[in-house]
Coordinates of C-alpha atoms in Angstrom, one line a residue:
X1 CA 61.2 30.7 42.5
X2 CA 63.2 30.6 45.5
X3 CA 63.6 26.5 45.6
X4 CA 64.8 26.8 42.0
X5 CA 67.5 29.4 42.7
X6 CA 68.7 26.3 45.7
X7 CA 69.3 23.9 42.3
X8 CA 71.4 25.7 40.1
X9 CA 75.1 26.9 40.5
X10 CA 76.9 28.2 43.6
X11 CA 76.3 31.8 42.9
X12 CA 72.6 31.2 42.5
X13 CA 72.7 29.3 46.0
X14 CA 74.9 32.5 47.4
X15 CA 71.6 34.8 45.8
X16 CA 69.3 32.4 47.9
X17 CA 70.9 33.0 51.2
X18 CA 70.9 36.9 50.6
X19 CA 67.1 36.8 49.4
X20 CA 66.2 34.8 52.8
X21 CA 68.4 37.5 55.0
X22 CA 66.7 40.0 53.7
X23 CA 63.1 38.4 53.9
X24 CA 63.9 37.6 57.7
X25 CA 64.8 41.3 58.3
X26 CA 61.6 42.8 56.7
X27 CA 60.0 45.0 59.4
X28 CA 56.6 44.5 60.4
X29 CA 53.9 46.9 59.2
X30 CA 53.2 49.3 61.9
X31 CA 49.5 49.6 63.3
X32 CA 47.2 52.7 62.2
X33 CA 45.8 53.9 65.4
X34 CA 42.5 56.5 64.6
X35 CA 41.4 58.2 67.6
X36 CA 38.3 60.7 67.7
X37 CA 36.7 63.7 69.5
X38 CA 37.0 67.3 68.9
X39 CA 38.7 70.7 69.4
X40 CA 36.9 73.2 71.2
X41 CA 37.3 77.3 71.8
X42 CA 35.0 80.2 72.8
X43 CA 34.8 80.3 68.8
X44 CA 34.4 77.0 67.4
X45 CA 34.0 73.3 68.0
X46 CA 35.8 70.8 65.3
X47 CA 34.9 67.1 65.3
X48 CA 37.9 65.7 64.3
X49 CA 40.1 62.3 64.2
X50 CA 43.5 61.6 64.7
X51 CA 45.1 59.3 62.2
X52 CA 48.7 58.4 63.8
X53 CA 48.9 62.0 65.8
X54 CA 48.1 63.8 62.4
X55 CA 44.6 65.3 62.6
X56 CA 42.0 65.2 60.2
X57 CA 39.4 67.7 61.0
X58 CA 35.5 66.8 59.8
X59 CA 33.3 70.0 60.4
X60 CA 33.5 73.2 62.7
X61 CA 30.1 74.6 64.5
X62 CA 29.9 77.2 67.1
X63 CA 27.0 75.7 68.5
X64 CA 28.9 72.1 69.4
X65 CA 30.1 69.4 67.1
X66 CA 32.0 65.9 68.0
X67 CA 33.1 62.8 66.2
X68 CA 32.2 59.6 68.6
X69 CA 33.4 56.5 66.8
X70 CA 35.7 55.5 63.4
X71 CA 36.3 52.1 61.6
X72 CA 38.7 51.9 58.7
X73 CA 39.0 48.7 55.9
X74 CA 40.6 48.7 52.7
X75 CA 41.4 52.1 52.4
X76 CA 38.1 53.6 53.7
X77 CA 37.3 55.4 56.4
X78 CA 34.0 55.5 58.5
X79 CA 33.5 57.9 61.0
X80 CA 30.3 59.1 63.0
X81 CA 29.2 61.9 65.4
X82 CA 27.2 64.9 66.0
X83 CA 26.8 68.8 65.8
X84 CA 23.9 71.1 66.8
X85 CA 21.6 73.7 65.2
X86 CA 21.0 76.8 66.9
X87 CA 18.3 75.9 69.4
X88 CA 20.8 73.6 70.8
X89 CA 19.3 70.1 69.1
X90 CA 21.7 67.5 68.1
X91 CA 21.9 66.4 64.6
X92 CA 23.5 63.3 63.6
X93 CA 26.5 62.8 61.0
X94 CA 28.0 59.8 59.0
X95 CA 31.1 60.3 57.4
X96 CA 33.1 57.8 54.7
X97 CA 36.1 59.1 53.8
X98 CA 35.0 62.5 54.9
X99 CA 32.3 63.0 52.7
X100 CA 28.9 63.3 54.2
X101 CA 26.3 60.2 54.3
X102 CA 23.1 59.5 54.0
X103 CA 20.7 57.1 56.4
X104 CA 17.4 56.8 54.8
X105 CA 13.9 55.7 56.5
X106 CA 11.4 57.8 58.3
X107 CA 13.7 58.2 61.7
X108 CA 15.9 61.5 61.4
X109 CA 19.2 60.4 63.3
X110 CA 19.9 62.8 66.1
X111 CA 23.0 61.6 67.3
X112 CA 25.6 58.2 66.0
X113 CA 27.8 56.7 68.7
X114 CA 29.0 54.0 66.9
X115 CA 30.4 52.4 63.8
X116 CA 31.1 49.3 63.2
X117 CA 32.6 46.6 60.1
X118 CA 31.3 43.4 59.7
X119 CA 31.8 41.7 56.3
X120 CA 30.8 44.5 53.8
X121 CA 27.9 45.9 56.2
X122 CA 28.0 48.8 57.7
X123 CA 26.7 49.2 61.1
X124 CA 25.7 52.8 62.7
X125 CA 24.5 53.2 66.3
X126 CA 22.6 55.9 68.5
X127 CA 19.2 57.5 68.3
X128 CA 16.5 58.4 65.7
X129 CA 13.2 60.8 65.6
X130 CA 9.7 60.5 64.4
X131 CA 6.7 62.6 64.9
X132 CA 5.7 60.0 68.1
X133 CA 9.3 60.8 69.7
X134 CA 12.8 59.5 69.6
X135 CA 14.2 56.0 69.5
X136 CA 17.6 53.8 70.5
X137 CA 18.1 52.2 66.7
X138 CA 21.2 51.4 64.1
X139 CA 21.4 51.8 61.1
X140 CA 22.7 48.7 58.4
X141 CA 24.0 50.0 55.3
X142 CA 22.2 53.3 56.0
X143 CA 18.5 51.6 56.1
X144 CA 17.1 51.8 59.8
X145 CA 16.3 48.8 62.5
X146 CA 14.8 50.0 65.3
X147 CA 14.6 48.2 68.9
X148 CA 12.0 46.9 70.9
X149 CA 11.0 48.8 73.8
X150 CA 13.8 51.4 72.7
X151 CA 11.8 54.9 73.5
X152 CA 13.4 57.8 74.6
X153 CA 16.2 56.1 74.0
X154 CA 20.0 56.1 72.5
X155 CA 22.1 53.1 71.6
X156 CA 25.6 53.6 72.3
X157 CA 27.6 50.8 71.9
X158 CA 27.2 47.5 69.6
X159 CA 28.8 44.5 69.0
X160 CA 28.3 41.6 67.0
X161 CA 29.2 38.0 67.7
X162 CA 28.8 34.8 65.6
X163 CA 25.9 36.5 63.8
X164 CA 24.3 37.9 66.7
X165 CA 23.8 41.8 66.9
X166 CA 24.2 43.2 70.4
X167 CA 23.0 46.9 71.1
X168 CA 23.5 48.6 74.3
X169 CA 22.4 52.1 75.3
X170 CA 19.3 53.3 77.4
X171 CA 15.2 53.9 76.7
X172 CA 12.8 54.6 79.1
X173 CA 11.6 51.8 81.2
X174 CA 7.8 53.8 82.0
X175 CA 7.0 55.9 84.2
X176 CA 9.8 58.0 86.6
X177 CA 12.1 55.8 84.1
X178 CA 13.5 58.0 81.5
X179 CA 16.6 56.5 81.3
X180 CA 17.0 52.4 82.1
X181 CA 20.0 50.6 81.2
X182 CA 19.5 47.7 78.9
X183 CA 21.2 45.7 76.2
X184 CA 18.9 44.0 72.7
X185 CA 20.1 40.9 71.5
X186 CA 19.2 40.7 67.7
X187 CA 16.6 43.2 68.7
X188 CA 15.3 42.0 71.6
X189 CA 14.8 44.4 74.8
X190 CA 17.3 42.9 78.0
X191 CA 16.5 45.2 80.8
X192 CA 19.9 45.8 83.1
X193 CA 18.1 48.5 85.6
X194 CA 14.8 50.1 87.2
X195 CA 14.1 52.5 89.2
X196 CA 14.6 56.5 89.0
X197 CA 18.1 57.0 89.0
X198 CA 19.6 57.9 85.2
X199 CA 21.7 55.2 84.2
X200 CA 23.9 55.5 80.8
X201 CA 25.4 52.3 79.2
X202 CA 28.3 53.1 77.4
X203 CA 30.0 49.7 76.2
X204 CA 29.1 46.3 75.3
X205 CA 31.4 43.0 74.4
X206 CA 30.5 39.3 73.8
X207 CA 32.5 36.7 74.6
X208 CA 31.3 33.0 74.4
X209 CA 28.1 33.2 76.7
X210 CA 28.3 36.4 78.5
X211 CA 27.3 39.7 77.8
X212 CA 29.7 42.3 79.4
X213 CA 28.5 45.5 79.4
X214 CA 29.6 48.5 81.4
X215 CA 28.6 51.9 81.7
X216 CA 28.1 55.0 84.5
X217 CA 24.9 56.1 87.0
X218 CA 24.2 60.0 87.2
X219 CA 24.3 61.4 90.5
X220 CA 21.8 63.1 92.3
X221 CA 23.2 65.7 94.2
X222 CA 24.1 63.7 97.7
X223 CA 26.3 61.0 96.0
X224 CA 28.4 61.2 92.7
X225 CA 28.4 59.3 89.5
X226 CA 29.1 55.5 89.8
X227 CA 31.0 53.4 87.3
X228 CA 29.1 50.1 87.2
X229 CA 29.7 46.7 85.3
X230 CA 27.3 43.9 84.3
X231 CA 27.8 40.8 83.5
X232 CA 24.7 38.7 81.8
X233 CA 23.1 41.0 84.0
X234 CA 24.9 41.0 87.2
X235 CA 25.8 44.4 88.2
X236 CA 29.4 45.2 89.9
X237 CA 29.9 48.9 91.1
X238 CA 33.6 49.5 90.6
X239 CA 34.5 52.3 92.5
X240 CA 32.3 52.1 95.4
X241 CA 34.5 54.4 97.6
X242 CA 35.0 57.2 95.1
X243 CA 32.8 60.4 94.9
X244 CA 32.8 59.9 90.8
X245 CA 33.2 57.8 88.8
X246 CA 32.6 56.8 85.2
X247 CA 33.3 53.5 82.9
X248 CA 32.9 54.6 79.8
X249 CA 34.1 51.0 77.3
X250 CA 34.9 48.1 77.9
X251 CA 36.9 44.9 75.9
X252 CA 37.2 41.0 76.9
X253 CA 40.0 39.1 76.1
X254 CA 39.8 35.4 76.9
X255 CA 38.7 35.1 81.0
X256 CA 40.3 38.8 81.3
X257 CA 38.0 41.9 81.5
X258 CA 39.2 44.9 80.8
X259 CA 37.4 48.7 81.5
X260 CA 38.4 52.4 80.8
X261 CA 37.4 55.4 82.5
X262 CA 37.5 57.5 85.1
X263 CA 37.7 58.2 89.4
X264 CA 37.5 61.3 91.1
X265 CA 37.7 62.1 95.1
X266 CA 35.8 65.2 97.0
X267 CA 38.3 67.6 95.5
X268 CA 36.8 66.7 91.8
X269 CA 40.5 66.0 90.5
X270 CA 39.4 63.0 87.9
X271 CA 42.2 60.7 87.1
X272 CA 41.8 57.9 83.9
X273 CA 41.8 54.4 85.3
X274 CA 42.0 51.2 83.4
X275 CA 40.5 47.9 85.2
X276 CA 41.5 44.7 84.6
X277 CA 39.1 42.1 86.3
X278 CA 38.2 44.4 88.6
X279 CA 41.6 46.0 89.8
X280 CA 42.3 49.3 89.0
X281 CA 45.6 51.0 87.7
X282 CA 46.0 54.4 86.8
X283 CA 46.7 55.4 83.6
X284 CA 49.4 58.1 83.7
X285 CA 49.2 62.0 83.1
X286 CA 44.9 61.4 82.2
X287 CA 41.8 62.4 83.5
X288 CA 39.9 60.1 81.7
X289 CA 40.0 57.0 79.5
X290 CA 37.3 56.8 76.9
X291 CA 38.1 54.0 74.6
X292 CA 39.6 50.4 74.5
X293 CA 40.9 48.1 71.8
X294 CA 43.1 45.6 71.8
X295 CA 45.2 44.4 69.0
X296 CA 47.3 40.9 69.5
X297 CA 49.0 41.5 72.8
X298 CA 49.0 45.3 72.9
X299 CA 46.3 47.6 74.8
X300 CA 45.4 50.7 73.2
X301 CA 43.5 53.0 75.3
X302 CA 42.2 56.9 74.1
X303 CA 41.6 59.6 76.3
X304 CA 42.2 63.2 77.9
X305 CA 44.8 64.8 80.1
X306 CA 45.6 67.9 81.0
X307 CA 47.9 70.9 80.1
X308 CA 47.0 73.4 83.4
X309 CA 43.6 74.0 82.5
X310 CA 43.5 73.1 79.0
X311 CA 42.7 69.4 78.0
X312 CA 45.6 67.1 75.8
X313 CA 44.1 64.3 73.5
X314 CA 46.0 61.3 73.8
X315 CA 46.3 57.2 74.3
X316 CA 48.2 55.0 75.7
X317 CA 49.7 52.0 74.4
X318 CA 50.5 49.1 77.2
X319 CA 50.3 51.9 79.5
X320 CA 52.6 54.4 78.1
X321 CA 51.1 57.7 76.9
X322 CA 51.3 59.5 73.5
X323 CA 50.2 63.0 73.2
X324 CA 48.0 64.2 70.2
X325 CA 47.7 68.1 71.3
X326 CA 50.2 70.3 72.7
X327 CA 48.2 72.0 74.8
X328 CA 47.3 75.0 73.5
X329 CA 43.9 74.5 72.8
X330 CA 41.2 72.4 74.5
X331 CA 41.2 68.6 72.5
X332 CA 39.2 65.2 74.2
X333 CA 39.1 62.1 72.7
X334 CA 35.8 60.1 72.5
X335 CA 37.2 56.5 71.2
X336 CA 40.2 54.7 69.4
X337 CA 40.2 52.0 66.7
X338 CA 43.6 50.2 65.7
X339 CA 43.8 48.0 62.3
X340 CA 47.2 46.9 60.6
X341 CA 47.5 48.4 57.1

């Protein structure tokens, strides 16, 4: 309609310049940026989200509850986590749109880590239970797939890339192995670690070839917790000179590598760190990092800081933080998900 208004009189050409001013001063849709976690007193615990600082809260339970990962599309939004009964046992939930889901098969999901779009599928991660014991599995469209070699286990992260399903999260590798660090490609078992010490994967990303993965090492006592990183099964430790430290996601963008999470000295003071192939910066006023996205040229990272004693939810875009909390009650952030409306 435009090119016709350019052929007719003056005036029309006049209302064709104004229409293209105005078309070249539109202003860009802003980003919705969905963080989750939970709210905790001596009373309660909410698993909530954050939908642009305005929180949405999901269920309260005295005994513990937490959301863990969101994914929003056309309106909808997708949100899993966890709560406990009264003996302490986790029990998985699966929100859309707040409302309760349902994931059918004979594995009762303990605990969900992770959600994730692809197409119209719906992808759920983290751990299911029969009467023979518990499992790392997802979920597709609430019907079950479990892993091979995935006992006592709990997926945590997943990814998928040109088809390919990626899964990474721990199982036991036998015995004095309860909790081995691996990865499945479309099912199939990649084992990253052996031996006795705990190990907790706790992110996964694909890019080309290589399988990034990164997650943290318990202590034992004598040494701290050790943020480690593989890469197609190469293990880095990243903060070999700390007393803890934790990497707890991770995202790859073109030949650059960036991690989120967390170093701490002898004192125990934790500060959130973000590394970016390999170098660390500091991610100011946090004490951890938890999630990573990254949306065109802009870095969105989720995490916790601190208000004297009490813990602040927030992020950080390109570095800069933005509070979610005020401080007045204790809020952490489990993981962020950005998506233009």
């Amino acid at each position: 309609m435009l090119r016709l208004y350019a052929k007719l009189t003056v005036l029309a050409v006049g209302l064709f310049s104004f229409s293209c001013s105005l078309q070249d001063h539109v202003i860009p849709a802003t980003p919705d940026v969905y963080v989750t976690g939970y709210s905790h007193t001596n009373a309660d615990k909410i698993a909530r989200y954050w939908k642009n600082g305005e929180a949405v809260d999901l269920l309260s339970n005295i005994n513990g509850a937490a959301a863990t990962s969101i994914a929003a599309s056309g309106g909808d939004v997708y949100v899993v986590g966890w709560d406990a009964d009264n003996s302490s046992s986790s029990r998985a939930k699966y929100w859309k749109n707040g409302v309760l889901q349902t994931l059918s098969g004979p594995y009762t999901a303990t605990v969900l880590s992770k959600v994730l779009l692809s197409g119209s599928d719906v992808y759920v991660a983290g751990s299911g239970a029969n009467q023979s014991g518990y499992y790392a599995m997802y979920w597709k469209n609430g019907a079950p797939v479990i892993l091979n070699d995935s006992r006592d286990g709990w997926a945590r992260d997943m990814a998928i890339d040109n088809g390919d399903i990626y899964v990474t999260g721990n199982a036991s590798g036998g015995p004095g192995e309860l909790a081995v660090a691996k990865y499945w490609k479309n099912g199939a078992s990649v084992q990253l670690t052996s031996g006795p010490e705990q190990q907790y994967p706790n992110g996964i990303a694909v890019s080309g070839s290589d399988v990034h993965v990164v997650g943290t090492q318990n202590g034992d006592g004598t040494h701290g917790t050790i943020a480690k990183y593989w890469k197609n099964g190469v293990e880095t430790i990243l903060s070999p000179s700390s007393y803890h430290s934790n990497a707890n996601d991770i995202a790859v963008v073109g030949s650059d590598v960036y991690i989120v999470g967390n170093v701490a000295g002898k004192d125990n003071y934790y500060t959130a760190k973000i590394w970016k192939n390999g170098i660390a910066s500091t991610l100011p006023g946090g004490v951890e990092a938890s999630g990573i996205t990254i949306v065109g040229s802009d870095i969105y990272v989720s995490g916790t800081g601190l208000n004297g004693l009490t813990n602040v939810a927030k992020y950080w875009k390109n570095g800069v933080p933005v509070d979610l909390t005020n401080g007045m009650l204790n809020n952490i952030t489990t993981s962020i998900f950005v998506v233009n409306p």
